[in-house]
mmCIF file of C-alpha atoms and ligand atoms in Angstrom:
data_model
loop_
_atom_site.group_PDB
_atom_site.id
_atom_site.type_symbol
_atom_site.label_atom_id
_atom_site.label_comp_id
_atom_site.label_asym_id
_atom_site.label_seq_id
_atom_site.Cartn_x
_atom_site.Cartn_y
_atom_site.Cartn_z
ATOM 1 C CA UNK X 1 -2.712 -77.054 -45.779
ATOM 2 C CA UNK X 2 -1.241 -73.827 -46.070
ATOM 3 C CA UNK X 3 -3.329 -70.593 -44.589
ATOM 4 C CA UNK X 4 -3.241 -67.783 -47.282
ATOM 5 C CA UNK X 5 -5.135 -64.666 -47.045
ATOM 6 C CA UNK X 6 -5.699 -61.881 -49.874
ATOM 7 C CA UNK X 7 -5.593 -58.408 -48.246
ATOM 8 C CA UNK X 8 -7.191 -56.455 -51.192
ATOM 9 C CA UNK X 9 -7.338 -52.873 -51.486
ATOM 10 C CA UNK X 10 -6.404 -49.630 -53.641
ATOM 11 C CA UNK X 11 -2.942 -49.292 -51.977
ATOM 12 C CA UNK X 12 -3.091 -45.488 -53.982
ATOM 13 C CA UNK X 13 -0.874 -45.596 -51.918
ATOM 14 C CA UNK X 14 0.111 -47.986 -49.481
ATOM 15 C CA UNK X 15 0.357 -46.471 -46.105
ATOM 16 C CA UNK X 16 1.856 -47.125 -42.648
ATOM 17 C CA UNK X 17 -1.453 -47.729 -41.549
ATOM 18 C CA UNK X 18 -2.172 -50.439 -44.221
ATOM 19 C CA UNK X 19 1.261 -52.097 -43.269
ATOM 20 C CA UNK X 20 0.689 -52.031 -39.943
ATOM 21 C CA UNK X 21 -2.305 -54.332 -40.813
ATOM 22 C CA UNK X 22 0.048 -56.556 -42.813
ATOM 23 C CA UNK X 23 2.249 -56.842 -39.360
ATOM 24 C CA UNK X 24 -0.722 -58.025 -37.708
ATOM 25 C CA UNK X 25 -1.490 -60.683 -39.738
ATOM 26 C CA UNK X 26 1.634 -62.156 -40.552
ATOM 27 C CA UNK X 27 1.282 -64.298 -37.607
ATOM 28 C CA UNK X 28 -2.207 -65.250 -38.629
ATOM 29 C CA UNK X 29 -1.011 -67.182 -41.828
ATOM 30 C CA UNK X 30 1.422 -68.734 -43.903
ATOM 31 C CA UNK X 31 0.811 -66.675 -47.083
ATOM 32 C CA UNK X 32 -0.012 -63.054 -47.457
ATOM 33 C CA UNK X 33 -1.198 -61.875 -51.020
ATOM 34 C CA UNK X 34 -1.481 -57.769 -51.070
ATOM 35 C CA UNK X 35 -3.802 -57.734 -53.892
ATOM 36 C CA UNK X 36 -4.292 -54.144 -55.666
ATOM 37 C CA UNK X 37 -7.502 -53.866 -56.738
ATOM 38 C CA UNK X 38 -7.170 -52.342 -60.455
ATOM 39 C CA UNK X 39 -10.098 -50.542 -62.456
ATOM 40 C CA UNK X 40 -9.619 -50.441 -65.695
ATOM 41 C CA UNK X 41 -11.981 -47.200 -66.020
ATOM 42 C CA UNK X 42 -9.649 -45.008 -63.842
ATOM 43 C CA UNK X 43 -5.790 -45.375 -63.344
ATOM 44 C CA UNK X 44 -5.736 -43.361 -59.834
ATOM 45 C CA UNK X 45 -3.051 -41.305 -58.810
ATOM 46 C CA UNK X 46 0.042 -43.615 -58.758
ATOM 47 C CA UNK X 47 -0.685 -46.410 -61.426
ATOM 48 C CA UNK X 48 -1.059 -49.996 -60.668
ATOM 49 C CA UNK X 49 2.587 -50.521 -61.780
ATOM 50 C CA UNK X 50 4.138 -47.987 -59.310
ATOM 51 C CA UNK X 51 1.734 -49.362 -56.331
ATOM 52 C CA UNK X 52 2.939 -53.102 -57.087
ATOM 53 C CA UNK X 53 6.758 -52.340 -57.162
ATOM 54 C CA UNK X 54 6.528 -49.891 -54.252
ATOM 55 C CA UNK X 55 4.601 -52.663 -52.158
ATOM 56 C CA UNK X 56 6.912 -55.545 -53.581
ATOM 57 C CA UNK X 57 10.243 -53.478 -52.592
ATOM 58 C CA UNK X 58 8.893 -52.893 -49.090
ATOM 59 C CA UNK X 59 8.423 -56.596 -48.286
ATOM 60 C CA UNK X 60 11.394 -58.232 -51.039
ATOM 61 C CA UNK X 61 12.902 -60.002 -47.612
ATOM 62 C CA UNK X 62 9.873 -61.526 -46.790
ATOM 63 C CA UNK X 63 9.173 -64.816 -48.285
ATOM 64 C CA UNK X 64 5.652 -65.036 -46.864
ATOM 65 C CA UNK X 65 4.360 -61.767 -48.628
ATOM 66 C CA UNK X 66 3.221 -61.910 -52.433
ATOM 67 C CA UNK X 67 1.902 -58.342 -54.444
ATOM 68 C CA UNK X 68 -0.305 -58.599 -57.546
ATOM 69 C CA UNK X 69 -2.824 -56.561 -59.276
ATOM 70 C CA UNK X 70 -6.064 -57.979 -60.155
ATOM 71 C CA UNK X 71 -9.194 -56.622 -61.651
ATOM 72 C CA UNK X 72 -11.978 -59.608 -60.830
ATOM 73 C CA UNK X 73 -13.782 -59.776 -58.452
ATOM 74 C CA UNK X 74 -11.903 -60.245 -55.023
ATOM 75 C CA UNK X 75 -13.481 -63.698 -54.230
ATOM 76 C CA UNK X 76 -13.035 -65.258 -57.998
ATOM 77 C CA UNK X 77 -9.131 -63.609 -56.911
ATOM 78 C CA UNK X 78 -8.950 -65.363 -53.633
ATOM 79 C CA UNK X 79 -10.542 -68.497 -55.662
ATOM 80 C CA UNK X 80 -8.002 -68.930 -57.983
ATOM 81 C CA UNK X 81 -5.042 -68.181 -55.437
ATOM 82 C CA UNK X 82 -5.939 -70.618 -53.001
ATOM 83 C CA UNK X 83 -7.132 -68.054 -50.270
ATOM 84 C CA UNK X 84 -9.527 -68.612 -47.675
ATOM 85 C CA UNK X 85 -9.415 -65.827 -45.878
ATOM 86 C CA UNK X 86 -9.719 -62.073 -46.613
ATOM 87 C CA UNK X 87 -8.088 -59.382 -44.278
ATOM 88 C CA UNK X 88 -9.528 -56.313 -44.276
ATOM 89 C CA UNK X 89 -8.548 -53.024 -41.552
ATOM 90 C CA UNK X 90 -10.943 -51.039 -39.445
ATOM 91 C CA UNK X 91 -10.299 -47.925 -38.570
ATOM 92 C CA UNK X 92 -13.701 -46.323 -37.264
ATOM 93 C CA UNK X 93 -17.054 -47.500 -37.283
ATOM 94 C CA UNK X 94 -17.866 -46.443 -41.170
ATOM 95 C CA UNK X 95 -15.290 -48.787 -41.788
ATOM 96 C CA UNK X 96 -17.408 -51.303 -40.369
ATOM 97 C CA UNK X 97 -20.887 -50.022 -41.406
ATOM 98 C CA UNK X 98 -19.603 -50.562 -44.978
ATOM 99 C CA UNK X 99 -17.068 -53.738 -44.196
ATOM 100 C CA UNK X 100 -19.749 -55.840 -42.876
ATOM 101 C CA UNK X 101 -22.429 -55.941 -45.618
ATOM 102 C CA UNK X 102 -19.304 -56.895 -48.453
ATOM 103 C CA UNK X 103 -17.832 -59.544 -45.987
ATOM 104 C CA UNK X 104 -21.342 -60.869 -45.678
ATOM 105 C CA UNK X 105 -21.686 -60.926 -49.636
ATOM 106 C CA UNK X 106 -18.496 -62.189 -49.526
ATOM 107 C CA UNK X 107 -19.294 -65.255 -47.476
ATOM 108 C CA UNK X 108 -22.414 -66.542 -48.961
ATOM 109 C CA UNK X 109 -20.904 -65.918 -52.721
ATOM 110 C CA UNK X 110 -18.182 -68.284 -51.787
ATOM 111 C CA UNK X 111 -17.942 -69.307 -48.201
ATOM 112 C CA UNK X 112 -14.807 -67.134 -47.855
ATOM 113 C CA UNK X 113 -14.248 -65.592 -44.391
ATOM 114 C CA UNK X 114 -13.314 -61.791 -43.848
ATOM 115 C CA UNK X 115 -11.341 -61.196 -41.261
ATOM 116 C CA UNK X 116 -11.132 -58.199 -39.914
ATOM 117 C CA UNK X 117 -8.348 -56.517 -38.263
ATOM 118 C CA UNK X 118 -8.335 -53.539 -35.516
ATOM 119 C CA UNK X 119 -6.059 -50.806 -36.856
ATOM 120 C CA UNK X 120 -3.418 -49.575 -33.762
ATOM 121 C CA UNK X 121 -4.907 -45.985 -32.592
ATOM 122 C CA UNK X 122 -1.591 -44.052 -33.488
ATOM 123 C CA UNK X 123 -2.875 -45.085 -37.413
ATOM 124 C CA UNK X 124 -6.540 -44.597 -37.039
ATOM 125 C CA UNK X 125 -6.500 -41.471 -38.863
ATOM 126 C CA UNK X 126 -4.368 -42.056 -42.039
ATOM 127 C CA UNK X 127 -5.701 -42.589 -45.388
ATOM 128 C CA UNK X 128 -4.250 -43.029 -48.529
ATOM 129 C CA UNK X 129 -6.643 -40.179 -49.782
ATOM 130 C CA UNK X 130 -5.110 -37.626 -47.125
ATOM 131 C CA UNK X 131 -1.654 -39.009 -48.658
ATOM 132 C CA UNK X 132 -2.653 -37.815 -51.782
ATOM 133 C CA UNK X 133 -3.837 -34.098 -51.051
ATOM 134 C CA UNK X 134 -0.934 -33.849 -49.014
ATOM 135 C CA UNK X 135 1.278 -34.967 -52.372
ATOM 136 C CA UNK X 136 -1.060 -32.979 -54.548
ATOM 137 C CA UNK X 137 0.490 -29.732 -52.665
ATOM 138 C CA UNK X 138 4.232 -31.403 -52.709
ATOM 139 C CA UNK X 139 3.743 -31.496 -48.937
ATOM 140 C CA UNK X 140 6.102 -34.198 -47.240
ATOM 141 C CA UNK X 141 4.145 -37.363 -46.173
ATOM 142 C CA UNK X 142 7.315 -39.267 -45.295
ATOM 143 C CA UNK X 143 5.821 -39.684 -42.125
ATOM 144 C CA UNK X 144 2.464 -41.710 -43.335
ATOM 145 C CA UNK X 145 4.457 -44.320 -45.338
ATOM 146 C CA UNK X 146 6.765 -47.182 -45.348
ATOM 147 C CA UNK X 147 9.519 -45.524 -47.264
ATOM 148 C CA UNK X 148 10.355 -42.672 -49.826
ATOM 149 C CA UNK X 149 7.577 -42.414 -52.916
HETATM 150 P P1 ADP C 201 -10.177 -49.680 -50.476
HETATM 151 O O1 ADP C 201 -10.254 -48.701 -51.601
HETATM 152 O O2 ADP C 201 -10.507 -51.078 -50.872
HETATM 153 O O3 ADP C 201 -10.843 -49.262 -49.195
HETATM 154 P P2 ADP C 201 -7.678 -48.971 -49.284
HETATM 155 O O4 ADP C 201 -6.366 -49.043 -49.953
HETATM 156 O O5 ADP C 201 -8.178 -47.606 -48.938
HETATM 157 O O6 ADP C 201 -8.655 -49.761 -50.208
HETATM 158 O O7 ADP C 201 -7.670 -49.838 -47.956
HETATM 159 C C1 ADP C 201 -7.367 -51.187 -47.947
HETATM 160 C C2 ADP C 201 -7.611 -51.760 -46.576
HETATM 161 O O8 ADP C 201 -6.765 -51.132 -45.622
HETATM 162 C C3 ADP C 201 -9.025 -51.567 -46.050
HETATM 163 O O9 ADP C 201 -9.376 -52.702 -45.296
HETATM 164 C C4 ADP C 201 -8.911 -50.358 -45.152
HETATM 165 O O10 ADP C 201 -9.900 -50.346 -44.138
HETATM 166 C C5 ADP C 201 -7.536 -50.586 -44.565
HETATM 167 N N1 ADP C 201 -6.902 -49.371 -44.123
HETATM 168 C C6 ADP C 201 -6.740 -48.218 -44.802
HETATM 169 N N2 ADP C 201 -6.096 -47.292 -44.057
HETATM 170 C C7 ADP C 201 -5.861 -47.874 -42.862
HETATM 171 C C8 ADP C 201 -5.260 -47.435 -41.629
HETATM 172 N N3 ADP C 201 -4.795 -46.210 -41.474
HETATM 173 N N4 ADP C 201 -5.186 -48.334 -40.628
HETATM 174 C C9 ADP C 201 -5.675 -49.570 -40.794
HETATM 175 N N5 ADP C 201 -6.275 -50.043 -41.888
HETATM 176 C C10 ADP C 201 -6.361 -49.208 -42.913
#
């Protein structure tokens, strides 16, 4: 049976940081689905559009690694792909303050496992929200993500 996990998150936008949790995975399971969480009472600052083909173009060689937007629930998302797993990053210990009660939820809403991933220290301090003031004052953030936005 094939091992797919949904890495879900706002991806507003997708950092070096979030990729390097994507490395880490990879050889965790078969599948990959970066799923971009989408609320439909805010757009955020790069719309769900722009975050799915900037994601999608960064892994296009990589038959392993799906992108979609969804705006359920995570587990009905991982339900209805197939996933078992969820892979989430940690960064600091807020991370896991607030990780650990919704993987918990998680689990006894569907029996689907979190799995949490150890960001490397050279990442531990970028955010997508830093990203965005930086952008928000045309400052270059070339350095924080994959490629060009
Ligand atoms: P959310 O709004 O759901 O927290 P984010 O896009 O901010 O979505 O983050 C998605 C996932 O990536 C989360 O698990 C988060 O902890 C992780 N993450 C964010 N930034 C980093 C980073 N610099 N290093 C490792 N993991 C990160």
């Amino acid at each position: 049976m094939e091992r797919i996990a949904v890495f879900p998150g706002s991806f507003d936008p997708f950092t070096i940081g979030h990729k390097a949790i994507v490395d880490k995975a990879l050889p965790l399971f078969d599948k990959i689905i970066i799923a971009i969480g989408v609320n439909s009472e805010k757009n955020g600052f790069f719309t769900p559009e722009k975050r799915l083909n900037y994601i999608s173009d960064i892994y296009k060689d990589n038959p392993r690694i799906e992108v979609k937007t969804y705006s359920s629930l995570t587990v009905e998302f991982c339900k209805e792909n197939n996933a078992k797993f969820i892979v989430r990053g940690l960064r600091n210990t807020t991370d896991f303050q607030y990780e650990k009660t919704i993987a918990q939820m998680n689990r006894q809403m569907s029996g689907i496992e979190t799995i949490f991933l150890v960001t490397p220290p050279e990442y531990g301090h970028i955010s997508s929200s830093v990203v965005r003031e930086l952008l928000t004052y045309k400052a270059d953030v070339s350095e924080f993500v994959p490629k060009a936005l």
